[in-house]
One Martini backbone bead per residue (centre of mass of N, CA, C, O) as a GRO file, in nm:
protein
  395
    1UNK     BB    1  12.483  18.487  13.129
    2UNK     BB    2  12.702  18.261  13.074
    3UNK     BB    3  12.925  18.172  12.897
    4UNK     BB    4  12.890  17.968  12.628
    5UNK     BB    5  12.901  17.658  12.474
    6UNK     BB    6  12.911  17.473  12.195
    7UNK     BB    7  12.725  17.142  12.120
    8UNK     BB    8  12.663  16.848  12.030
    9UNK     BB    9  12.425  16.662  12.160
   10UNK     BB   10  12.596  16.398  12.156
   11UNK     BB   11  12.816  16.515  12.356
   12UNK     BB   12  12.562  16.544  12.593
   13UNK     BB   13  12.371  16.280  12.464
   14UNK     BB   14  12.153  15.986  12.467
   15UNK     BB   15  12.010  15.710  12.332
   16UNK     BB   16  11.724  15.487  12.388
   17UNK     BB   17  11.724  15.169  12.137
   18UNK     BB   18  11.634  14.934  12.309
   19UNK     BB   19  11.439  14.674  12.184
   20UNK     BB   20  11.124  14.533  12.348
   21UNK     BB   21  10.972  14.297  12.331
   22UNK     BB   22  10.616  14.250  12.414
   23UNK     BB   23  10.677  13.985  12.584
   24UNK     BB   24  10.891  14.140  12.805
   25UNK     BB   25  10.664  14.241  12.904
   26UNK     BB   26  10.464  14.414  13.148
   27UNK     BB   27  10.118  14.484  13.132
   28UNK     BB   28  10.159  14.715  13.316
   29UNK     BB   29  10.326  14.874  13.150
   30UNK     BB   30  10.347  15.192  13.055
   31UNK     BB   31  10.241  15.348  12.791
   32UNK     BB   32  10.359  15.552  12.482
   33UNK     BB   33  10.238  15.742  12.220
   34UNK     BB   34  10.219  15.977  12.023
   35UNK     BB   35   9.923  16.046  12.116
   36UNK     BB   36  10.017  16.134  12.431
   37UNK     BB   37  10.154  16.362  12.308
   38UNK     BB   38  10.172  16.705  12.371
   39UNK     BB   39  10.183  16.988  12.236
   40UNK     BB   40  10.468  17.125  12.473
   41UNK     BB   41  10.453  16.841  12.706
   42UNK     BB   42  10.166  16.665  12.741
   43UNK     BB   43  10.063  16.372  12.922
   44UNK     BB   44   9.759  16.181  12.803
   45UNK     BB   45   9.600  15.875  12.818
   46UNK     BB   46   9.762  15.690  12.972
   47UNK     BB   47   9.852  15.314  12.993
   48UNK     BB   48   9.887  14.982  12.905
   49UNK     BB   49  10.014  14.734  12.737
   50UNK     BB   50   9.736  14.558  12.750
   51UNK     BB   51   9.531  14.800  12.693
   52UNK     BB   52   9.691  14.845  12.397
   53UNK     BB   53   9.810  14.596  12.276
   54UNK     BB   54  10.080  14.543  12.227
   55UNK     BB   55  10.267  14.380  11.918
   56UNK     BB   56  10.547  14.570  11.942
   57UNK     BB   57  10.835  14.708  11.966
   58UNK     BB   58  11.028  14.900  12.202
   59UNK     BB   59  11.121  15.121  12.431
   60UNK     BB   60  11.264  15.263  12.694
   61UNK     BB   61  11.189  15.448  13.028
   62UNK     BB   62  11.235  15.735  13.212
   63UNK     BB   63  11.291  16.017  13.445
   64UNK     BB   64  11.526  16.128  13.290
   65UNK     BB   65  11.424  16.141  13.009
   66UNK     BB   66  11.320  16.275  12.656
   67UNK     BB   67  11.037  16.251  12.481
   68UNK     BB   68  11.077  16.246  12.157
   69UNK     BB   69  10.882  16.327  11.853
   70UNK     BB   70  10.987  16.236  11.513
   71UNK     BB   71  10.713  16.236  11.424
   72UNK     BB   72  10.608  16.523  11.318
   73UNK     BB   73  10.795  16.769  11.447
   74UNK     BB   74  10.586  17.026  11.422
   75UNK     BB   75  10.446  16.929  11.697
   76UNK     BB   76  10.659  16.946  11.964
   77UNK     BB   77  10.673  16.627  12.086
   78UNK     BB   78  10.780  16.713  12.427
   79UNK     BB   79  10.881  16.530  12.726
   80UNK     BB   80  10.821  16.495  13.090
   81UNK     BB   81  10.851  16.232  13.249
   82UNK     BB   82  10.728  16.096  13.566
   83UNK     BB   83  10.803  15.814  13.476
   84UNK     BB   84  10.803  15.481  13.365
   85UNK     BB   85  10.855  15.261  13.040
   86UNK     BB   86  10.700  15.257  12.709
   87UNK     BB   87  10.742  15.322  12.390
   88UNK     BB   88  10.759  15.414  12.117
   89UNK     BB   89  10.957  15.443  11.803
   90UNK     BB   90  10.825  15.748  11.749
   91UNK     BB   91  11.001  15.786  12.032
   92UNK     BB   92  11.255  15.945  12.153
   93UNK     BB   93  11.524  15.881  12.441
   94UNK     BB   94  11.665  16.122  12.597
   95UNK     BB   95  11.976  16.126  12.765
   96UNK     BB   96  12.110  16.315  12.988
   97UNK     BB   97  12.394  16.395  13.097
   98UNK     BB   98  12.611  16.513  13.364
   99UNK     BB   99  12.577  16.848  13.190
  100UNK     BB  100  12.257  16.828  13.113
  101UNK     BB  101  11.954  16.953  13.182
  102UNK     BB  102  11.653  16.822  13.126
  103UNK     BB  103  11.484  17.113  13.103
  104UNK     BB  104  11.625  17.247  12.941
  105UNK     BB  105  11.666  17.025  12.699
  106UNK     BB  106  11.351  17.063  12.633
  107UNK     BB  107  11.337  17.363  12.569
  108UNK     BB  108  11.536  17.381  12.354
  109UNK     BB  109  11.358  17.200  12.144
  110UNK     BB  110  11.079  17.409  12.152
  111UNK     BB  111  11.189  17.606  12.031
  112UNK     BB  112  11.083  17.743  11.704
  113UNK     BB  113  11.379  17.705  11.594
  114UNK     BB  114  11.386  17.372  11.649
  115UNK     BB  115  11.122  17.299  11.528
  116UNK     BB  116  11.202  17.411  11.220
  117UNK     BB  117  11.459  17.219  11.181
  118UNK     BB  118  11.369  16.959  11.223
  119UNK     BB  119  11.122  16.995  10.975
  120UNK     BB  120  11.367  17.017  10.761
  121UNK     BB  121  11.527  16.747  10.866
  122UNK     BB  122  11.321  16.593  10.734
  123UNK     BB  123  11.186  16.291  10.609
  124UNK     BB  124  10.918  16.274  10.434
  125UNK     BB  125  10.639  16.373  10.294
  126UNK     BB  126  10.365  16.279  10.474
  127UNK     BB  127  10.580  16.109  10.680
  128UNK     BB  128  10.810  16.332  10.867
  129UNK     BB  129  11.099  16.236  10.968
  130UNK     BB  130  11.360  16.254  11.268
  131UNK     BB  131  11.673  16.150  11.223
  132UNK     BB  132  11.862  16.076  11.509
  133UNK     BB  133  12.150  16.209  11.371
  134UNK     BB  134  12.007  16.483  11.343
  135UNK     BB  135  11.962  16.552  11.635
  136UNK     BB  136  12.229  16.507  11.770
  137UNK     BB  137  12.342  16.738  11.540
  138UNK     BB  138  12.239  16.996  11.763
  139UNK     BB  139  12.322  17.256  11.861
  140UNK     BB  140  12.413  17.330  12.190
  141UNK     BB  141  12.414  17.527  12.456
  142UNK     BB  142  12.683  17.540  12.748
  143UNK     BB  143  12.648  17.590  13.029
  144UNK     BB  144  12.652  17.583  13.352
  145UNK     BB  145  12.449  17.381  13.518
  146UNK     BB  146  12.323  17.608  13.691
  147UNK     BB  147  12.224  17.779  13.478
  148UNK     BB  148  12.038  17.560  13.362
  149UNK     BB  149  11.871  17.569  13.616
  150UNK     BB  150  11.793  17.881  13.623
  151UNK     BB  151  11.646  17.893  13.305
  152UNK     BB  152  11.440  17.664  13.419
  153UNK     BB  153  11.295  17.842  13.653
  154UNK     BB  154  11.192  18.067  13.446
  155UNK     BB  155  11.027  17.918  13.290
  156UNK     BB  156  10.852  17.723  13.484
  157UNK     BB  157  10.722  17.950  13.569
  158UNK     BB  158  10.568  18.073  13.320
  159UNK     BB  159  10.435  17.778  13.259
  160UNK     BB  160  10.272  17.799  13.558
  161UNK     BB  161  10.129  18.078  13.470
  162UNK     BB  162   9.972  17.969  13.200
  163UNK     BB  163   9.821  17.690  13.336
  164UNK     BB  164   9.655  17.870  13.498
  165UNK     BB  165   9.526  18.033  13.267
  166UNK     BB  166   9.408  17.797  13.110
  167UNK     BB  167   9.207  17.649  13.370
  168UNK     BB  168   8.991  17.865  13.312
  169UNK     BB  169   8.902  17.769  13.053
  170UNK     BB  170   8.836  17.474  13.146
  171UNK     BB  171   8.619  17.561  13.352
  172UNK     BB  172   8.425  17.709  13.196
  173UNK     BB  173   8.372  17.428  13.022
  174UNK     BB  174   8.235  17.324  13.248
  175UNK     BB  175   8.009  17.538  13.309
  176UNK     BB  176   7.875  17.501  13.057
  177UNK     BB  177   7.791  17.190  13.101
  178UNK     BB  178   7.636  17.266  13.348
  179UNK     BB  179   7.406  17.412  13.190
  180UNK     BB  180   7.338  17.253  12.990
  181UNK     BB  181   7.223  16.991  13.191
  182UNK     BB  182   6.999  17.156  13.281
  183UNK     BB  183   6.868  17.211  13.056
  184UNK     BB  184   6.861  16.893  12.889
  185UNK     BB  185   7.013  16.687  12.996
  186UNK     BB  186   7.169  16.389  13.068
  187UNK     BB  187   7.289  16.187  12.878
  188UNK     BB  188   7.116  15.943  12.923
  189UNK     BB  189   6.853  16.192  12.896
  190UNK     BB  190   6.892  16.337  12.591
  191UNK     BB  191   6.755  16.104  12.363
  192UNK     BB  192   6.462  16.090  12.547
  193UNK     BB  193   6.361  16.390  12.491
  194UNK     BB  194   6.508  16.421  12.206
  195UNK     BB  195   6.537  16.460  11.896
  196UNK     BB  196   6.714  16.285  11.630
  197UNK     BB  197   6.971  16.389  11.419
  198UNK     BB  198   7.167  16.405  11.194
  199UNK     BB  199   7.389  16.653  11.107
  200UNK     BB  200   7.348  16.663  10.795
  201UNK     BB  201   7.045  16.786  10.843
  202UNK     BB  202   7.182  17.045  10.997
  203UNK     BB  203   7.293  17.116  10.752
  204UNK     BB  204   7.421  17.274  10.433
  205UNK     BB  205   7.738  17.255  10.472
  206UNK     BB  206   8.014  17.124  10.389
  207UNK     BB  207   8.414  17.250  10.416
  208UNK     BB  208   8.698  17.251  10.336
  209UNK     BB  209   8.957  17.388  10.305
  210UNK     BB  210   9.282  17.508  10.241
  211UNK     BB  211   9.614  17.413  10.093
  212UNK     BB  212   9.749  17.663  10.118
  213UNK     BB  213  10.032  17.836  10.163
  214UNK     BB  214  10.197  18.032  10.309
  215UNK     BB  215  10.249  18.403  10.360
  216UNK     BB  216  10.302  18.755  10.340
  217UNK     BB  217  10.029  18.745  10.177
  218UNK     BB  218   9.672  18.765  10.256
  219UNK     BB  219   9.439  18.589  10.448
  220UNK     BB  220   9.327  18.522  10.766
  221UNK     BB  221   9.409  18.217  10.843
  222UNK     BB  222   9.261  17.927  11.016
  223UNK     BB  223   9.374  17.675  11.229
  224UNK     BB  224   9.445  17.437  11.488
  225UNK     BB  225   9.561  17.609  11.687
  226UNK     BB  226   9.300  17.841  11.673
  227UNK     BB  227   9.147  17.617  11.853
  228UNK     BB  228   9.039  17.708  12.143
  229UNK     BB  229   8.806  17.616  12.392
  230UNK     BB  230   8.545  17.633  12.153
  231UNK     BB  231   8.773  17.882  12.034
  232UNK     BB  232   8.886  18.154  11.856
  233UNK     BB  233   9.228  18.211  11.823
  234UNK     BB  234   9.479  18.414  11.680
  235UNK     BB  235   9.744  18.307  11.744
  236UNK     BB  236   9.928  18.280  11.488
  237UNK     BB  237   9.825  18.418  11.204
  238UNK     BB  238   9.790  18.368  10.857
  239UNK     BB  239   9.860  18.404  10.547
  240UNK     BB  240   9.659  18.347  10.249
  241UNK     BB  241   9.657  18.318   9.869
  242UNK     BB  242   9.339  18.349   9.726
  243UNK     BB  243   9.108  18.358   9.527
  244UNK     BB  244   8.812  18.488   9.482
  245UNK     BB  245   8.649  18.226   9.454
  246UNK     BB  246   8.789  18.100   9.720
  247UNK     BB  247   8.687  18.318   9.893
  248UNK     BB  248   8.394  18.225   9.803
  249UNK     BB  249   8.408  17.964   9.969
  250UNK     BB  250   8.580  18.035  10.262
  251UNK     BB  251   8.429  18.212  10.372
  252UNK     BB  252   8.337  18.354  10.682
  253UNK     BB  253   8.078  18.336  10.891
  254UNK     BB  254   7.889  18.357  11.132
  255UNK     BB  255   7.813  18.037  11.269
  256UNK     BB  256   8.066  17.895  11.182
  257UNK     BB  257   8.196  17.578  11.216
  258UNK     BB  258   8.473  17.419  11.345
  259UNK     BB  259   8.676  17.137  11.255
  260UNK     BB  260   8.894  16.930  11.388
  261UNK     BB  261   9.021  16.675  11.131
  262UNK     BB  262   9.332  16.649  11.307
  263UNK     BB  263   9.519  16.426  11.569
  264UNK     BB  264   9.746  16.262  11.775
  265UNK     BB  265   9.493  16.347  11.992
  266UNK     BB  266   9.150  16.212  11.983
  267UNK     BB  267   9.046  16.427  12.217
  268UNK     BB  268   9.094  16.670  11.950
  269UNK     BB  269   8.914  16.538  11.749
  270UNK     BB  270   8.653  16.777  11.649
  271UNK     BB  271   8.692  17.026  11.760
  272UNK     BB  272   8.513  17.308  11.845
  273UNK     BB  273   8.381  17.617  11.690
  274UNK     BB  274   8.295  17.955  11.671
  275UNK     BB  275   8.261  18.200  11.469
  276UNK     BB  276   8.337  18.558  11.525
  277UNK     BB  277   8.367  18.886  11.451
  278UNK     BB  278   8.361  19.033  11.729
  279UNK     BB  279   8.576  18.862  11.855
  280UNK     BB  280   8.825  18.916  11.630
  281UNK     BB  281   8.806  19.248  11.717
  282UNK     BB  282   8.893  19.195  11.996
  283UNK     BB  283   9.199  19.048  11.894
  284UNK     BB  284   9.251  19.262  11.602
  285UNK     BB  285   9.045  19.149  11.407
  286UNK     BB  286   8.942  19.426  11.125
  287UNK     BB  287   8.717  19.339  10.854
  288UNK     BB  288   8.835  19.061  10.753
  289UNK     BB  289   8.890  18.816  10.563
  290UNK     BB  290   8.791  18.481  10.652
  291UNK     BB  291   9.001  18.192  10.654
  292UNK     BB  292   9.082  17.836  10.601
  293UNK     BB  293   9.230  17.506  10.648
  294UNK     BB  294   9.241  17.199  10.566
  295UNK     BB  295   9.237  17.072  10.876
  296UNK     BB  296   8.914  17.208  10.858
  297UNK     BB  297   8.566  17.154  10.900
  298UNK     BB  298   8.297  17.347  10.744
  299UNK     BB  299   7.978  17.428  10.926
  300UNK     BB  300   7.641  17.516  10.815
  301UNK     BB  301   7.359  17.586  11.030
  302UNK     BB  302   7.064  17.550  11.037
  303UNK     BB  303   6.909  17.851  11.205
  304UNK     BB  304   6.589  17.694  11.218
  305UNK     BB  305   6.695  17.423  11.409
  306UNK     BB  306   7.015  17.543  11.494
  307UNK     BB  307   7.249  17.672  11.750
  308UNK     BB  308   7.567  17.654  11.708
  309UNK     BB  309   7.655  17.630  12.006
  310UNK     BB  310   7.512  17.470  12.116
  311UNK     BB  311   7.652  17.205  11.904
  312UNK     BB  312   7.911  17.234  12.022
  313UNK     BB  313   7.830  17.144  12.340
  314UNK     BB  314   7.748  16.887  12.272
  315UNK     BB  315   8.008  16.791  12.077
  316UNK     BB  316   8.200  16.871  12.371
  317UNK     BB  317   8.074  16.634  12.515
  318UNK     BB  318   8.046  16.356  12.574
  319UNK     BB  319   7.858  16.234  12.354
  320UNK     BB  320   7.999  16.378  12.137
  321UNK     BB  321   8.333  16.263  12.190
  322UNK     BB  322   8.220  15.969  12.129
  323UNK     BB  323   8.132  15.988  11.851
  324UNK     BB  324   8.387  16.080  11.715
  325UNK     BB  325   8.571  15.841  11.812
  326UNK     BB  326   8.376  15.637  11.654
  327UNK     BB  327   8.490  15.832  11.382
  328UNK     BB  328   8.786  15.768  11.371
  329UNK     BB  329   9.102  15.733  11.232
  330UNK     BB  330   9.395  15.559  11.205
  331UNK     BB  331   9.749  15.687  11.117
  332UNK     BB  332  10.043  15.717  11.198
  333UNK     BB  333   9.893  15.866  11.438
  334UNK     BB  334   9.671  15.916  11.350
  335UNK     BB  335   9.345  16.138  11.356
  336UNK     BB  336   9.045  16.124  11.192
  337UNK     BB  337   8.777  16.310  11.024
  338UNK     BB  338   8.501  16.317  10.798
  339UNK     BB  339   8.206  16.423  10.679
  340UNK     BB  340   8.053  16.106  10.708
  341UNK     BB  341   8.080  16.190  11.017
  342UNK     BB  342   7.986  16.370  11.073
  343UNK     BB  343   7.679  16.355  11.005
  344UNK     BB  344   7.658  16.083  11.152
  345UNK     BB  345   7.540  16.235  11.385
  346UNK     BB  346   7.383  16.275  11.591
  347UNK     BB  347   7.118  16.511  11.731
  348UNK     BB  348   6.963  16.682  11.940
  349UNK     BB  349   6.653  16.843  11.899
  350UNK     BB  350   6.538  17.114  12.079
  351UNK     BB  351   6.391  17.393  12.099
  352UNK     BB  352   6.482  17.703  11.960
  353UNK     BB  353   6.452  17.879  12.207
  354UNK     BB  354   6.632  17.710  12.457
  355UNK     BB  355   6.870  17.738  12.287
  356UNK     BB  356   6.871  18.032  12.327
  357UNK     BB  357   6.896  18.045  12.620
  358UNK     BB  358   7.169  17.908  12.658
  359UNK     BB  359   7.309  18.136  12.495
  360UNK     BB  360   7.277  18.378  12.699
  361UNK     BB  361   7.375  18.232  12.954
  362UNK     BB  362   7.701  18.201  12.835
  363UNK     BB  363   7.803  18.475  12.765
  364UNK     BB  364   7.994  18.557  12.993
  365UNK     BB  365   8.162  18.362  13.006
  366UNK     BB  366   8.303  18.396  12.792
  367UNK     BB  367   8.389  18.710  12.814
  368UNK     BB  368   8.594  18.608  13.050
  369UNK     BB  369   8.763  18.429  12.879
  370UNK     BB  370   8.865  18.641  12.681
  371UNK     BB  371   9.036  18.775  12.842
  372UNK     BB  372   9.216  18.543  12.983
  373UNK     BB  373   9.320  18.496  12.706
  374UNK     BB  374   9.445  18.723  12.658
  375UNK     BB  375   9.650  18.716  12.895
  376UNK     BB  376   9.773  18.424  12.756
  377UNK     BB  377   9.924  18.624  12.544
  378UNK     BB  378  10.098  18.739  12.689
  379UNK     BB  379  10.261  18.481  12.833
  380UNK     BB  380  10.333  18.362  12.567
  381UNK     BB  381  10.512  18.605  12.464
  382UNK     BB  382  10.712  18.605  12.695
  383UNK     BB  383  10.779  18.307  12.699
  384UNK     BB  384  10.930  18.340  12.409
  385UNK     BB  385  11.138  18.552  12.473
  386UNK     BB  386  11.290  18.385  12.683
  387UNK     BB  387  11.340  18.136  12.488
  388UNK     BB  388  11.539  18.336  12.294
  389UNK     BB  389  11.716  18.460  12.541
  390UNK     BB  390  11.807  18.184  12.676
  391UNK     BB  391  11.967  18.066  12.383
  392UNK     BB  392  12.127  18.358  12.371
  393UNK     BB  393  12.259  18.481  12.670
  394UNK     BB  394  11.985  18.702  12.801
  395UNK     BB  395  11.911  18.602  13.107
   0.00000   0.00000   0.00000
């Protein structure tokens, strides 16, 4: 890489902060609130401004723009549009200069260590927004614009080889659900098929996580990253130290759900996995006790009624994500559920011997994905070292 200057952001990009009253727009122009963007930089379930209700004003935005989501920056919600339209208030639209690339610059503020940079200079306790004039003085390598291209071709290239072995786990997905509608019946047939009992009636325990913050030495902790395509990844796995007694109330065991319940994207929130420690010893943790973090919900299920996998491919199916969505709230762009909002769905219960043939049945998919996911964290391991190796002048 060629010799760069440091420059601050300010100096070669600018915000476009000019708020738009809501009457002033048009019903159909595309809205993005916090929620529409996610961590790493994807943008889904975008709509119109009359779709969304907006009531408040907002700012402007087009394909020029990076934009950056400034409440609770350590979601890393930095996206590049690739329409125009008009953003929430709680993300600033950045345009860079004449002399700064686009996709650079997006690149550069998702580096891990710009990420927590951001988050250090945050400010309010609960609801921790970075705040503009924050943004604009961080220092930013400028190398010549062409440089600035060429690191962002070689970025772009492993980030589409990444998102290429994520979407092995996407199908997978999909293929499971369509074992499950063979096996059980369309969304439509199976209310009427099979009993159907509240979950908290299948469940023998609730328990949140630990709030105990990470640190040097303790147990590995899974938090909302871990939870990922209805398995759990250990990729970035934290250790949390907490008493005996607290280990005996989060210690997981096979079969226990968890459930992501927050998250700045409602069709995130909700969202299980199965713990397995046999799967955990595949991917490097042997033997070790593990328990879990506040955002994660275990729900413990009576083996005797469902088969945890089942509850799983259920509660991620269409019906599913449906009650999920109908019973989470929202407050400052994000979304929750809580226990008795969990408890409260619905779940059809078939004969327990068939939930166990459908798990017998989805075994293989599962470890074809396994294998892919380990792939997908050397990509991502990867991807890592080049975007550290970017912005200190040695790719």
């Amino acid at each position: 890489m060629t010799a760069a200057t440091t420059v601050q952001l300010g100096e070669v990009a600018s915000l476009s902060r000019d708020v738009v009253p809501p009457e002033s727009v048009n019903q159909d122009t595309l809205y993005v609130g916090l929620e529409n963007i996610e961590s790493g930089g994807g943008i889904a379930g975008v709509g119109t401004v009359g779709a969304s209700g907006v009531t408040s004003g907002k700012f402007v935005f087009d394909e020029r723009h990076v934009l950056y989501g400034k409440l609770r920056p350590y979601l890393a919600k930095i996206a590049l549009p690739n329409f125009c339209g008009v953003c929430s208030t709680d993300i600033l639209p950045v345009l860079p200069g004449a002399n700064l690339d686009r996709r650079y610059l997006a690149y550069f503020l998702r580096v891990p260590a710009n990420v927590d940079l951001a988050t250090s200079r945050s400010s309010g306790a609960n609801l921790p927004r970075l705040s503009p004039k924050e943004l604009m003085n961080f220092s930013i390598p400028l190398p010549p614009l062409e440089e600035q291209r060429r690191i962002a071709d070689v970025l772009d290239r492993v980030d589409a080889l990444r998102a290429k072995r994520a979407s092995v786990g996407h199908n997978s997905r999909l293929l499971l659900q369509s074992v499950f509608v063979q096996m059980f019946g369309s969304p439509s047939e199976i209310p009427d098929r099979w009993p159907l009992r509240p979950f908290d009636h299948l469940v023998s325990e609730f328990r949140y996580g630990t709030s105990i913050k990470s640190g040097e030495i303790g147990y590995p902790t899974l938090r909302i990253p871990n939870i990922v395509a209805g398995s759990v990844d250990v990729d970035d796995l934290k250790l949390v130290d907490v008493s005996l007694a607290e280990l005996g109330r989060l210690r997981l065991v096979d079969g226990d759900l968890l459930f992501v319940r927050t998250n700045g994207n409602p069709d995130y929130v909700g969202r299980c996995a199965v713990f397995d420690s046999a799967d955990m010893s595949r991917q490097g943790v042997f033997g070790a006790d593990v328990i879990y973090a506040s955002y994660l919900i275990r729900a413990r299920v009576n083996s005797d009624l469902v088969h945890p996998v089942y509850v799983r491919e259920y509660l991620n199916g269409p019906i599913g994500r449906s009650s999920m969505r109908e019973r989470s709230k929202t407050s400052a762009g994000q979304y929750n559920v809580n226990t008795a909002g969990l408890g409260s769905i619905p779940i059809p219960v078939p004969p327990l011997d068939r939930q166990q043939r459908f798990v017998e049945s989805v075994t293989g998919v599962e470890r074809t994905w396994g294998v892919q996911r380990r792939a997908l964290g050397e990509l991502d391991a990867l991807f890592a070292s080049l975007q550290h190796r970017a912005f200190r002048g040695e790719l």
